[in-house]
PDB file of C-alpha atoms and ligand atoms in Angstrom:
ATOM      1  CA  MET A 188    -130.020  18.570 -22.110  1.00 72.00           C
ATOM      2  CA  GLU A 189    -133.695  17.816 -21.955  1.00 94.00           C
ATOM      3  CA  LEU A 190    -134.346  14.198 -20.946  1.00 97.00           C
ATOM      4  CA  LEU A 191    -136.883  13.490 -23.678  1.00 97.00           C
ATOM      5  CA  SER A 192    -134.446  14.450 -26.420  1.00 97.00           C
ATOM      6  CA  GLN A 193    -131.855  11.992 -25.034  1.00 98.00           C
ATOM      7  CA  ILE A 194    -134.188   9.025 -25.486  1.00 98.00           C
ATOM      8  CA  ASP A 195    -133.264   6.731 -28.383  1.00 98.00           C
ATOM      9  CA  LYS A 196    -136.505   6.314 -30.332  1.00 97.00           C
ATOM     10  CA  ASN A 197    -135.182   3.068 -31.826  1.00 98.00           C
ATOM     11  CA  ASN A 198    -134.769   1.390 -28.452  1.00 98.00           C
ATOM     12  CA  ILE A 199    -138.071   1.966 -26.687  1.00 98.00           C
ATOM     13  CA  PRO A 200    -139.321  -0.958 -24.581  1.00 98.00           C
ATOM     14  CA  LYS A 201    -142.504  -2.386 -26.091  1.00 98.00           C
ATOM     15  CA  HIS A 202    -143.922  -3.182 -22.685  1.00 99.00           C
ATOM     16  CA  VAL A 203    -143.319  -1.391 -19.386  1.00 99.00           C
ATOM     17  CA  ALA A 204    -144.725  -2.725 -16.111  1.00 99.00           C
ATOM     18  CA  ILE A 205    -144.993  -0.500 -13.042  1.00 99.00           C
ATOM     19  CA  ILE A 206    -145.521  -1.188  -9.352  1.00 99.00           C
ATOM     20  CA  MET A 207    -147.094   2.118  -8.397  1.00 98.00           C
ATOM     21  CA  ASP A 208    -146.056   2.359  -4.766  1.00 98.00           C
ATOM     22  CA  GLY A 209    -145.859   5.060  -2.124  1.00 98.00           C
ATOM     23  CA  ASN A 210    -149.267   6.762  -2.249  1.00 98.00           C
ATOM     24  CA  GLY A 211    -149.806   6.311   1.476  1.00 98.00           C
ATOM     25  CA  ARG A 212    -146.423   7.728   2.453  1.00 98.00           C
ATOM     26  CA  TRP A 213    -146.864  10.634   0.041  1.00 98.00           C
ATOM     27  CA  ALA A 214    -150.188  11.523   1.694  1.00 98.00           C
ATOM     28  CA  LYS A 215    -148.687  11.233   5.147  1.00 98.00           C
ATOM     29  CA  GLN A 216    -145.963  13.684   4.159  1.00 98.00           C
ATOM     30  CA  GLN A 217    -148.696  16.179   3.272  1.00 97.00           C
ATOM     31  CA  GLY A 218    -150.450  15.521   6.586  1.00 98.00           C
ATOM     32  CA  GLU A 219    -153.352  13.891   4.751  1.00 98.00           C
ATOM     33  CA  ASN A 220    -154.952  10.451   4.924  1.00 97.00           C
ATOM     34  CA  ARG A 221    -153.810   7.604   2.683  1.00 98.00           C
ATOM     35  CA  VAL A 222    -156.742   7.910   0.288  1.00 98.00           C
ATOM     36  CA  PHE A 223    -155.626  11.430  -0.624  1.00 98.00           C
ATOM     37  CA  GLY A 224    -152.440   9.847  -1.931  1.00 98.00           C
ATOM     38  CA  HIS A 225    -154.358   7.371  -4.066  1.00 98.00           C
ATOM     39  CA  HIS A 226    -156.323  10.256  -5.611  1.00 98.00           C
ATOM     40  CA  GLU A 227    -153.129  12.101  -6.449  1.00 98.00           C
ATOM     41  CA  GLY A 228    -151.708   8.891  -7.875  1.00 98.00           C
ATOM     42  CA  VAL A 229    -154.353   9.004 -10.601  1.00 98.00           C
ATOM     43  CA  ASN A 230    -152.704  12.136 -12.004  1.00 98.00           C
ATOM     44  CA  SER A 231    -149.449  10.231 -12.326  1.00 98.00           C
ATOM     45  CA  VAL A 232    -151.266   7.422 -14.134  1.00 98.00           C
ATOM     46  CA  ARG A 233    -152.690   9.926 -16.617  1.00 98.00           C
ATOM     47  CA  GLU A 234    -149.253  11.419 -17.306  1.00 98.00           C
ATOM     48  CA  ILE A 235    -147.462   8.111 -17.681  1.00 98.00           C
ATOM     49  CA  VAL A 236    -150.098   6.736 -20.056  1.00 98.00           C
ATOM     50  CA  GLU A 237    -149.725   9.898 -22.115  1.00 98.00           C
ATOM     51  CA  ALA A 238    -145.925   9.625 -22.061  1.00 98.00           C
ATOM     52  CA  CYS A 239    -146.169   6.043 -23.345  1.00 98.00           C
ATOM     53  CA  GLY A 240    -148.198   7.246 -26.311  1.00 98.00           C
ATOM     54  CA  GLU A 241    -145.715  10.014 -26.988  1.00 98.00           C
ATOM     55  CA  ILE A 242    -142.539   7.934 -26.955  1.00 98.00           C
ATOM     56  CA  GLY A 243    -144.019   4.751 -28.419  1.00 98.00           C
ATOM     57  CA  VAL A 244    -144.367   2.292 -25.526  1.00 98.00           C
ATOM     58  CA  LYS A 245    -147.090  -0.037 -26.834  1.00 98.00           C
ATOM     59  CA  TYR A 246    -148.040  -1.836 -23.588  1.00 99.00           C
ATOM     60  CA  LEU A 247    -148.185  -0.441 -20.076  1.00 99.00           C
ATOM     61  CA  THR A 248    -149.136  -2.709 -17.172  1.00 99.00           C
ATOM     62  CA  LEU A 249    -149.941  -0.961 -13.914  1.00 98.00           C
ATOM     63  CA  TYR A 250    -150.153  -2.841 -10.634  1.00 98.00           C
ATOM     64  CA  ALA A 251    -153.171  -1.095  -9.149  1.00 98.00           C
ATOM     65  CA  PHE A 252    -154.424  -3.586  -6.558  1.00 98.00           C
ATOM     66  CA  SER A 253    -152.867  -6.834  -5.384  1.00 98.00           C
ATOM     67  CA  THR A 254    -154.560  -9.911  -3.964  1.00 98.00           C
ATOM     68  CA  GLU A 255    -152.843  -9.041  -0.678  1.00 98.00           C
ATOM     69  CA  ASN A 256    -154.269  -5.494  -0.721  1.00 98.00           C
ATOM     70  CA  TRP A 257    -157.694  -6.949   0.192  1.00 98.00           C
ATOM     71  CA  ASN A 258    -156.304  -7.278   3.718  1.00 98.00           C
ATOM     72  CA  ARG A 259    -155.949  -3.506   4.144  1.00 98.00           C
ATOM     73  CA  PRO A 260    -158.433  -1.642   6.390  1.00 98.00           C
ATOM     74  CA  LYS A 261    -161.930  -1.838   4.902  1.00 98.00           C
ATOM     75  CA  GLU A 262    -162.214   1.958   4.538  1.00 98.00           C
ATOM     76  CA  GLU A 263    -159.121   2.029   2.365  1.00 98.00           C
ATOM     77  CA  VAL A 264    -160.237  -0.917   0.218  1.00 98.00           C
ATOM     78  CA  ASP A 265    -163.670   0.653  -0.269  1.00 98.00           C
ATOM     79  CA  ALA A 266    -162.130   4.004  -1.153  1.00 98.00           C
ATOM     80  CA  LEU A 267    -159.798   2.362  -3.673  1.00 98.00           C
ATOM     81  CA  MET A 268    -162.698   0.551  -5.347  1.00 98.00           C
ATOM     82  CA  GLU A 269    -164.717   3.768  -5.523  1.00 98.00           C
ATOM     83  CA  LEU A 270    -161.749   5.605  -6.931  1.00 98.00           C
ATOM     84  CA  LEU A 271    -161.332   2.921  -9.539  1.00 97.00           C
ATOM     85  CA  VAL A 272    -164.942   3.213 -10.715  1.00 96.00           C
ATOM     86  CA  ALA A 273    -164.867   7.011 -10.731  1.00 97.00           C
ATOM     87  CA  THR A 274    -161.521   7.179 -12.511  1.00 98.00           C
ATOM     88  CA  ILE A 275    -162.383   4.688 -15.222  1.00 97.00           C
ATOM     89  CA  SER A 276    -165.689   6.392 -15.875  1.00 96.00           C
ATOM     90  CA  MET A 277    -164.135   9.847 -15.999  1.00 97.00           C
ATOM     91  CA  GLU A 278    -161.032   8.896 -17.987  1.00 98.00           C
ATOM     92  CA  THR A 279    -162.571   6.724 -20.699  1.00 98.00           C
ATOM     93  CA  PRO A 280    -163.174   9.612 -23.149  1.00 98.00           C
ATOM     94  CA  ASN A 281    -159.587  10.743 -22.574  1.00 97.00           C
ATOM     95  CA  LEU A 282    -158.287   7.218 -23.208  1.00 98.00           C
ATOM     96  CA  ASN A 283    -160.279   7.072 -26.422  1.00 97.00           C
ATOM     97  CA  GLN A 284    -159.010  10.419 -27.554  1.00 97.00           C
ATOM     98  CA  LYS A 285    -155.418   9.318 -26.959  1.00 98.00           C
ATOM     99  CA  GLY A 286    -155.874   5.982 -28.730  1.00 98.00           C
ATOM    100  CA  VAL A 287    -155.527   3.915 -25.555  1.00 98.00           C
ATOM    101  CA  ARG A 288    -157.056   0.449 -25.319  1.00 98.00           C
ATOM    102  CA  LEU A 289    -157.912  -0.619 -21.762  1.00 98.00           C
ATOM    103  CA  GLN A 290    -157.418  -4.200 -20.571  1.00 98.00           C
ATOM    104  CA  ALA A 291    -157.369  -5.851 -17.144  1.00 98.00           C
ATOM    105  CA  ILE A 292    -155.666  -8.856 -15.590  1.00 98.00           C
ATOM    106  CA  GLY A 293    -156.344 -10.451 -12.212  1.00 98.00           C
ATOM    107  CA  ASP A 294    -159.227 -11.989 -10.349  1.00 98.00           C
ATOM    108  CA  ILE A 295    -161.695  -9.490 -11.817  1.00 98.00           C
ATOM    109  CA  LYS A 296    -164.691 -11.444 -10.506  1.00 98.00           C
ATOM    110  CA  SER A 297    -163.621 -10.628  -6.957  1.00 98.00           C
ATOM    111  CA  LEU A 298    -164.104  -6.890  -7.583  1.00 98.00           C
ATOM    112  CA  PRO A 299    -167.381  -5.186  -6.616  1.00 98.00           C
ATOM    113  CA  LEU A 300    -169.974  -5.477  -9.398  1.00 98.00           C
ATOM    114  CA  SER A 301    -169.945  -1.733 -10.015  1.00 96.00           C
ATOM    115  CA  CYS A 302    -166.198  -1.960 -10.721  1.00 97.00           C
ATOM    116  CA  GLN A 303    -166.574  -4.939 -13.000  1.00 98.00           C
ATOM    117  CA  LYS A 304    -169.295  -3.155 -14.951  1.00 98.00           C
ATOM    118  CA  GLU A 305    -167.385   0.107 -15.351  1.00 97.00           C
ATOM    119  CA  LEU A 306    -164.252  -1.762 -16.299  1.00 98.00           C
ATOM    120  CA  GLN A 307    -165.997  -3.893 -18.908  1.00 98.00           C
ATOM    121  CA  GLU A 308    -167.689  -0.842 -20.382  1.00 98.00           C
ATOM    122  CA  SER A 309    -164.415   0.975 -20.760  1.00 98.00           C
ATOM    123  CA  ILE A 310    -162.711  -2.130 -22.165  1.00 98.00           C
ATOM    124  CA  ASP A 311    -165.467  -2.372 -24.790  1.00 98.00           C
ATOM    125  CA  ILE A 312    -165.487   1.336 -25.637  1.00 98.00           C
ATOM    126  CA  THR A 313    -161.712   1.458 -26.109  1.00 98.00           C
ATOM    127  CA  SER A 314    -161.301  -1.952 -27.750  1.00 98.00           C
ATOM    128  CA  ALA A 315    -160.530  -0.631 -31.241  1.00 98.00           C
ATOM    129  CA  ASN A 316    -157.701   1.673 -30.091  1.00 98.00           C
ATOM    130  CA  SER A 317    -154.173   0.652 -30.950  1.00 98.00           C
ATOM    131  CA  ARG A 318    -151.718   3.335 -29.908  1.00 98.00           C
ATOM    132  CA  VAL A 319    -151.162   2.072 -26.346  1.00 98.00           C
ATOM    133  CA  THR A 320    -152.607  -0.925 -24.500  1.00 98.00           C
ATOM    134  CA  LEU A 321    -153.089  -0.059 -20.832  1.00 98.00           C
ATOM    135  CA  ILE A 322    -153.361  -3.189 -18.695  1.00 98.00           C
ATOM    136  CA  LEU A 323    -154.591  -2.732 -15.138  1.00 98.00           C
ATOM    137  CA  ALA A 324    -153.566  -5.476 -12.727  1.00 98.00           C
ATOM    138  CA  LEU A 325    -156.513  -5.626 -10.352  1.00 98.00           C
ATOM    139  CA  SER A 326    -156.914  -8.124  -7.554  1.00 98.00           C
ATOM    140  CA  TYR A 327    -153.868  -9.588  -9.210  1.00 98.00           C
ATOM    141  CA  SER A 328    -151.137 -11.788  -7.876  1.00 98.00           C
ATOM    142  CA  SER A 329    -148.687 -13.793  -9.881  1.00 98.00           C
ATOM    143  CA  LYS A 330    -148.969 -16.871  -7.670  1.00 98.00           C
ATOM    144  CA  TRP A 331    -152.745 -16.793  -8.178  1.00 98.00           C
ATOM    145  CA  GLU A 332    -152.226 -16.543 -11.929  1.00 98.00           C
ATOM    146  CA  ILE A 333    -149.636 -19.338 -12.129  1.00 98.00           C
ATOM    147  CA  THR A 334    -151.751 -21.586  -9.886  1.00 98.00           C
ATOM    148  CA  ASN A 335    -154.683 -21.111 -12.280  1.00 98.00           C
ATOM    149  CA  ALA A 336    -152.497 -21.939 -15.254  1.00 98.00           C
ATOM    150  CA  VAL A 337    -151.331 -25.152 -13.553  1.00 98.00           C
ATOM    151  CA  LYS A 338    -154.947 -26.131 -12.833  1.00 98.00           C
ATOM    152  CA  LYS A 339    -155.974 -25.623 -16.462  1.00 98.00           C
ATOM    153  CA  ILE A 340    -153.052 -27.677 -17.750  1.00 98.00           C
ATOM    154  CA  ALA A 341    -153.691 -30.405 -15.163  1.00 98.00           C
ATOM    155  CA  GLU A 342    -157.289 -30.646 -16.381  1.00 98.00           C
ATOM    156  CA  GLU A 343    -156.073 -31.291 -19.918  1.00 98.00           C
ATOM    157  CA  VAL A 344    -153.726 -34.001 -18.693  1.00 98.00           C
ATOM    158  CA  LYS A 345    -156.490 -35.560 -16.625  1.00 98.00           C
ATOM    159  CA  SER A 346    -158.880 -35.679 -19.576  1.00 98.00           C
ATOM    160  CA  GLY A 347    -156.218 -37.376 -21.677  1.00 98.00           C
ATOM    161  CA  LYS A 348    -155.842 -34.480 -24.138  1.00 97.00           C
ATOM    162  CA  LEU A 349    -152.307 -33.724 -23.031  1.00 97.00           C
ATOM    163  CA  ASN A 350    -149.232 -35.765 -22.269  1.00 98.00           C
ATOM    164  CA  PRO A 351    -147.156 -34.315 -19.373  1.00 97.00           C
ATOM    165  CA  ASP A 352    -144.034 -34.635 -21.550  1.00 97.00           C
ATOM    166  CA  ASP A 353    -145.558 -32.153 -23.977  1.00 97.00           C
ATOM    167  CA  ILE A 354    -145.945 -29.389 -21.381  1.00 98.00           C
ATOM    168  CA  SER A 355    -143.771 -26.519 -22.570  1.00 97.00           C
ATOM    169  CA  SER A 356    -143.000 -23.060 -21.296  1.00 97.00           C
ATOM    170  CA  LYS A 357    -145.023 -21.717 -24.249  1.00 98.00           C
ATOM    171  CA  MET A 358    -148.012 -23.714 -23.027  1.00 98.00           C
ATOM    172  CA  ILE A 359    -147.681 -22.239 -19.554  1.00 98.00           C
ATOM    173  CA  GLU A 360    -147.516 -18.752 -21.090  1.00 98.00           C
ATOM    174  CA  ASN A 361    -150.652 -19.488 -23.071  1.00 98.00           C
ATOM    175  CA  ASN A 362    -152.484 -20.158 -19.837  1.00 98.00           C
ATOM    176  CA  LEU A 363    -151.462 -16.919 -18.143  1.00 98.00           C
ATOM    177  CA  SER A 364    -153.667 -13.836 -18.218  1.00 98.00           C
ATOM    178  CA  THR A 365    -150.971 -12.058 -20.217  1.00 98.00           C
ATOM    179  CA  ILE A 366    -151.311 -14.435 -23.188  1.00 98.00           C
ATOM    180  CA  ASN A 367    -151.975 -11.550 -25.586  1.00 98.00           C
ATOM    181  CA  TYR A 368    -149.098  -9.308 -24.497  1.00 98.00           C
ATOM    182  CA  PRO A 369    -145.339  -9.511 -24.949  1.00 98.00           C
ATOM    183  CA  ASP A 370    -143.251  -9.824 -21.755  1.00 98.00           C
ATOM    184  CA  PRO A 371    -142.250  -6.478 -20.228  1.00 98.00           C
ATOM    185  CA  GLU A 372    -138.684  -5.431 -20.994  1.00 98.00           C
ATOM    186  CA  LEU A 373    -138.723  -2.924 -18.145  1.00 98.00           C
ATOM    187  CA  MET A 374    -140.230  -3.058 -14.661  1.00 99.00           C
ATOM    188  CA  ILE A 375    -140.340   0.107 -12.576  1.00 99.00           C
ATOM    189  CA  ARG A 376    -141.067   0.279  -8.858  1.00 99.00           C
ATOM    190  CA  THR A 377    -141.457   3.588  -7.096  1.00 99.00           C
ATOM    191  CA  SER A 378    -141.109   4.535  -3.414  1.00 98.00           C
ATOM    192  CA  GLY A 379    -137.755   2.914  -2.662  1.00 98.00           C
ATOM    193  CA  GLU A 380    -139.024  -0.625  -2.065  1.00 98.00           C
ATOM    194  CA  HIS A 381    -136.848  -3.260  -3.686  1.00 98.00           C
ATOM    195  CA  ARG A 382    -139.218  -6.164  -4.063  1.00 98.00           C
ATOM    196  CA  ILE A 383    -141.578  -7.672  -6.589  1.00 98.00           C
ATOM    197  CA  SER A 384    -144.628  -8.196  -4.312  1.00 98.00           C
ATOM    198  CA  ASN A 385    -146.193 -11.038  -6.307  1.00 98.00           C
ATOM    199  CA  PHE A 386    -146.210  -9.128  -9.619  1.00 98.00           C
ATOM    200  CA  LEU A 387    -145.661 -10.871 -12.991  1.00 98.00           C
ATOM    201  CA  LEU A 388    -143.138 -13.378 -11.616  1.00 98.00           C
ATOM    202  CA  TRP A 389    -143.060 -15.398 -14.826  1.00 98.00           C
ATOM    203  CA  GLN A 390    -143.290 -12.517 -17.280  1.00 98.00           C
ATOM    204  CA  LEU A 391    -140.460 -10.521 -15.679  1.00 98.00           C
ATOM    205  CA  ALA A 392    -137.963 -13.378 -16.030  1.00 98.00           C
ATOM    206  CA  TYR A 393    -135.682 -11.239 -18.229  1.00 97.00           C
ATOM    207  CA  ALA A 394    -136.966  -7.744 -17.547  1.00 98.00           C
ATOM    208  CA  GLU A 395    -134.678  -4.911 -16.512  1.00 98.00           C
ATOM    209  CA  PHE A 396    -135.626  -3.573 -13.069  1.00 98.00           C
ATOM    210  CA  TYR A 397    -135.604   0.125 -12.255  1.00 98.00           C
ATOM    211  CA  PHE A 398    -136.107   1.285  -8.684  1.00 98.00           C
ATOM    212  CA  THR A 399    -136.571   4.875  -7.643  1.00 98.00           C
ATOM    213  CA  GLU A 400    -137.081   6.587  -4.303  1.00 98.00           C
ATOM    214  CA  VAL A 401    -139.717   8.842  -5.877  1.00 99.00           C
ATOM    215  CA  LEU A 402    -143.208   8.191  -4.490  1.00 99.00           C
ATOM    216  CA  TRP A 403    -145.866   7.324  -7.054  1.00 99.00           C
ATOM    217  CA  PRO A 404    -147.808  10.634  -6.867  1.00 98.00           C
ATOM    218  CA  ASP A 405    -144.545  12.424  -7.719  1.00 98.00           C
ATOM    219  CA  PHE A 406    -143.653  10.035 -10.546  1.00 98.00           C
ATOM    220  CA  ARG A 407    -144.397  12.115 -13.631  1.00 98.00           C
ATOM    221  CA  LYS A 408    -143.109  12.288 -17.213  1.00 98.00           C
ATOM    222  CA  GLN A 409    -139.563  13.402 -16.343  1.00 98.00           C
ATOM    223  CA  GLU A 410    -139.168  10.512 -13.894  1.00 98.00           C
ATOM    224  CA  PHE A 411    -140.493   8.123 -16.522  1.00 98.00           C
ATOM    225  CA  TYR A 412    -137.995   9.406 -19.067  1.00 98.00           C
ATOM    226  CA  LYS A 413    -135.218   8.797 -16.509  1.00 98.00           C
ATOM    227  CA  ALA A 414    -136.348   5.179 -16.214  1.00 98.00           C
ATOM    228  CA  ILE A 415    -136.394   4.768 -19.995  1.00 98.00           C
ATOM    229  CA  LEU A 416    -132.906   6.269 -20.262  1.00 98.00           C
ATOM    230  CA  ALA A 417    -131.628   3.925 -17.536  1.00 98.00           C
ATOM    231  CA  TYR A 418    -133.124   1.013 -19.473  1.00 98.00           C
ATOM    232  CA  GLN A 419    -131.407   2.164 -22.649  1.00 98.00           C
ATOM    233  CA  ASN A 420    -128.071   2.133 -20.861  1.00 97.00           C
ATOM    234  CA  ARG A 421    -128.403  -1.496 -19.796  1.00 97.00           C
ATOM    235  CA  GLU A 422    -126.881  -4.343 -21.750  1.00 94.00           C
ATOM    236  CA  ARG A 423    -129.447  -7.130 -22.040  1.00 92.00           C
ATOM    237  CA  ARG A 424    -127.377 -10.287 -22.396  1.00 94.00           C
ATOM    238  CA  PHE A 425    -129.939 -13.115 -22.076  1.00 95.00           C
ATOM    239  CA  GLY A 426    -127.271 -15.481 -20.813  1.00 95.00           C
ATOM    240  CA  LEU A 427    -124.691 -14.620 -23.484  1.00 95.00           C
ATOM    241  CA  THR A 428    -121.381 -12.876 -22.937  1.00 96.00           C
ATOM    242  CA  SER A 429    -120.904  -9.239 -23.725  1.00 95.00           C
ATOM    243  CA  GLU A 430    -118.458 -10.192 -26.518  1.00 95.00           C
ATOM    244  CA  GLN A 431    -121.030 -12.440 -28.164  1.00 95.00           C
ATOM    245  CA  LEU A 432    -123.475  -9.565 -28.269  1.00 94.00           C
ATOM    246  CA  THR A 433    -121.067  -7.224 -29.992  1.00 89.00           C
ATOM    247  CA  THR A 434    -119.875  -9.746 -32.602  1.00 85.00           C
ATOM    248  CA  ASN A 435    -123.371 -10.987 -33.516  1.00 72.00           C
TER     249      ASN A 435
HETATM  250  C1  IPE B 555    -149.585   2.004  -3.694  1.00 91.36           C
HETATM  251  O1  IPE B 555    -149.375   2.858  -2.630  1.00 91.36           O
HETATM  252  C2  IPE B 555    -151.036   1.844  -4.050  1.00 91.36           C
HETATM  253  C3  IPE B 555    -151.633   0.557  -3.691  1.00 91.36           C
HETATM  254  C4  IPE B 555    -150.991  -0.470  -3.198  1.00 91.36           C
HETATM  255  C5  IPE B 555    -153.052   0.412  -3.930  1.00 91.36           C
HETATM  256  P1  IPE B 555    -149.469   2.356  -1.129  1.00 91.36           P
HETATM  257  O2  IPE B 555    -150.879   2.495  -0.691  1.00 91.36           O
HETATM  258  O3  IPE B 555    -148.902   0.996  -1.002  1.00 91.36           O
HETATM  259  O4  IPE B 555    -148.553   3.408  -0.397  1.00 91.36           O
HETATM  260  P2  IPE B 555    -147.482   3.139   0.753  1.00 91.36           P
HETATM  261  O5  IPE B 555    -146.585   2.057   0.258  1.00 91.36           O
HETATM  262  O6  IPE B 555    -148.247   2.707   1.964  1.00 91.36           O
HETATM  263  O7  IPE B 555    -146.789   4.422   0.935  1.00 91.36           O
HETATM  264  C1  IPE B 556    -147.759  -3.523  -4.303  1.00 91.36           C
HETATM  265  O1  IPE B 556    -147.706  -2.496  -3.380  1.00 91.36           O
HETATM  266  C2  IPE B 556    -149.124  -3.580  -4.898  1.00 91.36           C
HETATM  267  C3  IPE B 556    -149.521  -2.423  -5.698  1.00 91.36           C
HETATM  268  C4  IPE B 556    -148.778  -1.415  -6.028  1.00 91.36           C
HETATM  269  C5  IPE B 556    -150.878  -2.452  -6.156  1.00 91.36           C
HETATM  270  P1  IPE B 556    -147.822  -2.797  -1.818  1.00 91.36           P
HETATM  271  O2  IPE B 556    -147.579  -1.531  -1.125  1.00 91.36           O
HETATM  272  O3  IPE B 556    -149.096  -3.485  -1.537  1.00 91.36           O
HETATM  273  O4  IPE B 556    -146.629  -3.830  -1.616  1.00 91.36           O
HETATM  274  P2  IPE B 556    -145.899  -4.361  -0.298  1.00 91.36           P
HETATM  275  O5  IPE B 556    -146.914  -5.107   0.476  1.00 91.36           O
HETATM  276  O6  IPE B 556    -145.383  -3.194   0.445  1.00 91.36           O
HETATM  277  O7  IPE B 556    -144.820  -5.238  -0.798  1.00 91.36           O
HETATM  278 MG1   MG B 557    -147.046   0.276  -0.614  1.00 91.36          MG
END
């Protein structure tokens, strides 16, 4: 049976987060350089964003560039930044047409000015869309984000506005860059790596993890549907017993 038709439309995760990994290895398999893989990866992004709109995923966070990725060879970093500018500029009309609102999390100020400008433009142009919110994690790392949150809260304590006893998990969440989004219910990582690589450590506390050997440039709609189906077959217990879930 077709995968799409097996998906339960009443149990679609609101927010899916993806570590898009394996572009370099994909390119190598084709005898090409790593950047070729990043270019092909854009086609997967387009398909997955579209699939989210079609099945009703409201938030999609894509890990596009980590804080640690700055340490890659300069040619690759430069190519990734150029690709980002070119892609955002080219895809904005398409995002608008599909009702996609663009957002970004991460240390955006560390990106080249041309990237910041293109990004902000697209964020503004798509701001009224409501079908899918596409959140790009750029120059992002979770430890960076949590450290910033701690600094902001510490400032409030220092200035006497906040008592340390009143620090709550909600308050920490309110100081993360994801303040306006629900936590992801599903986290997907492609390319066979089984690690989290500094991505949404706090927000993924109760997410279901889905790992696939498929490299990101080959991760298209059918692979996404497989991940959604796997998610729908999980029992999310949140610390309860299975029996409690069925009787409640
Ligand atoms: C993911 O693919 C894209 C980025 C991290 C920007 P990689 O570039 O990490 O590809 P592999 O893991 O080397 O194959
Ligand atoms: C994680 O991929 C970051 C992104 C997908 C942007 P990496 O390929 O950089 O992760 P590690 O270093 O292999 O864990
Ligand atoms: Mg990688």
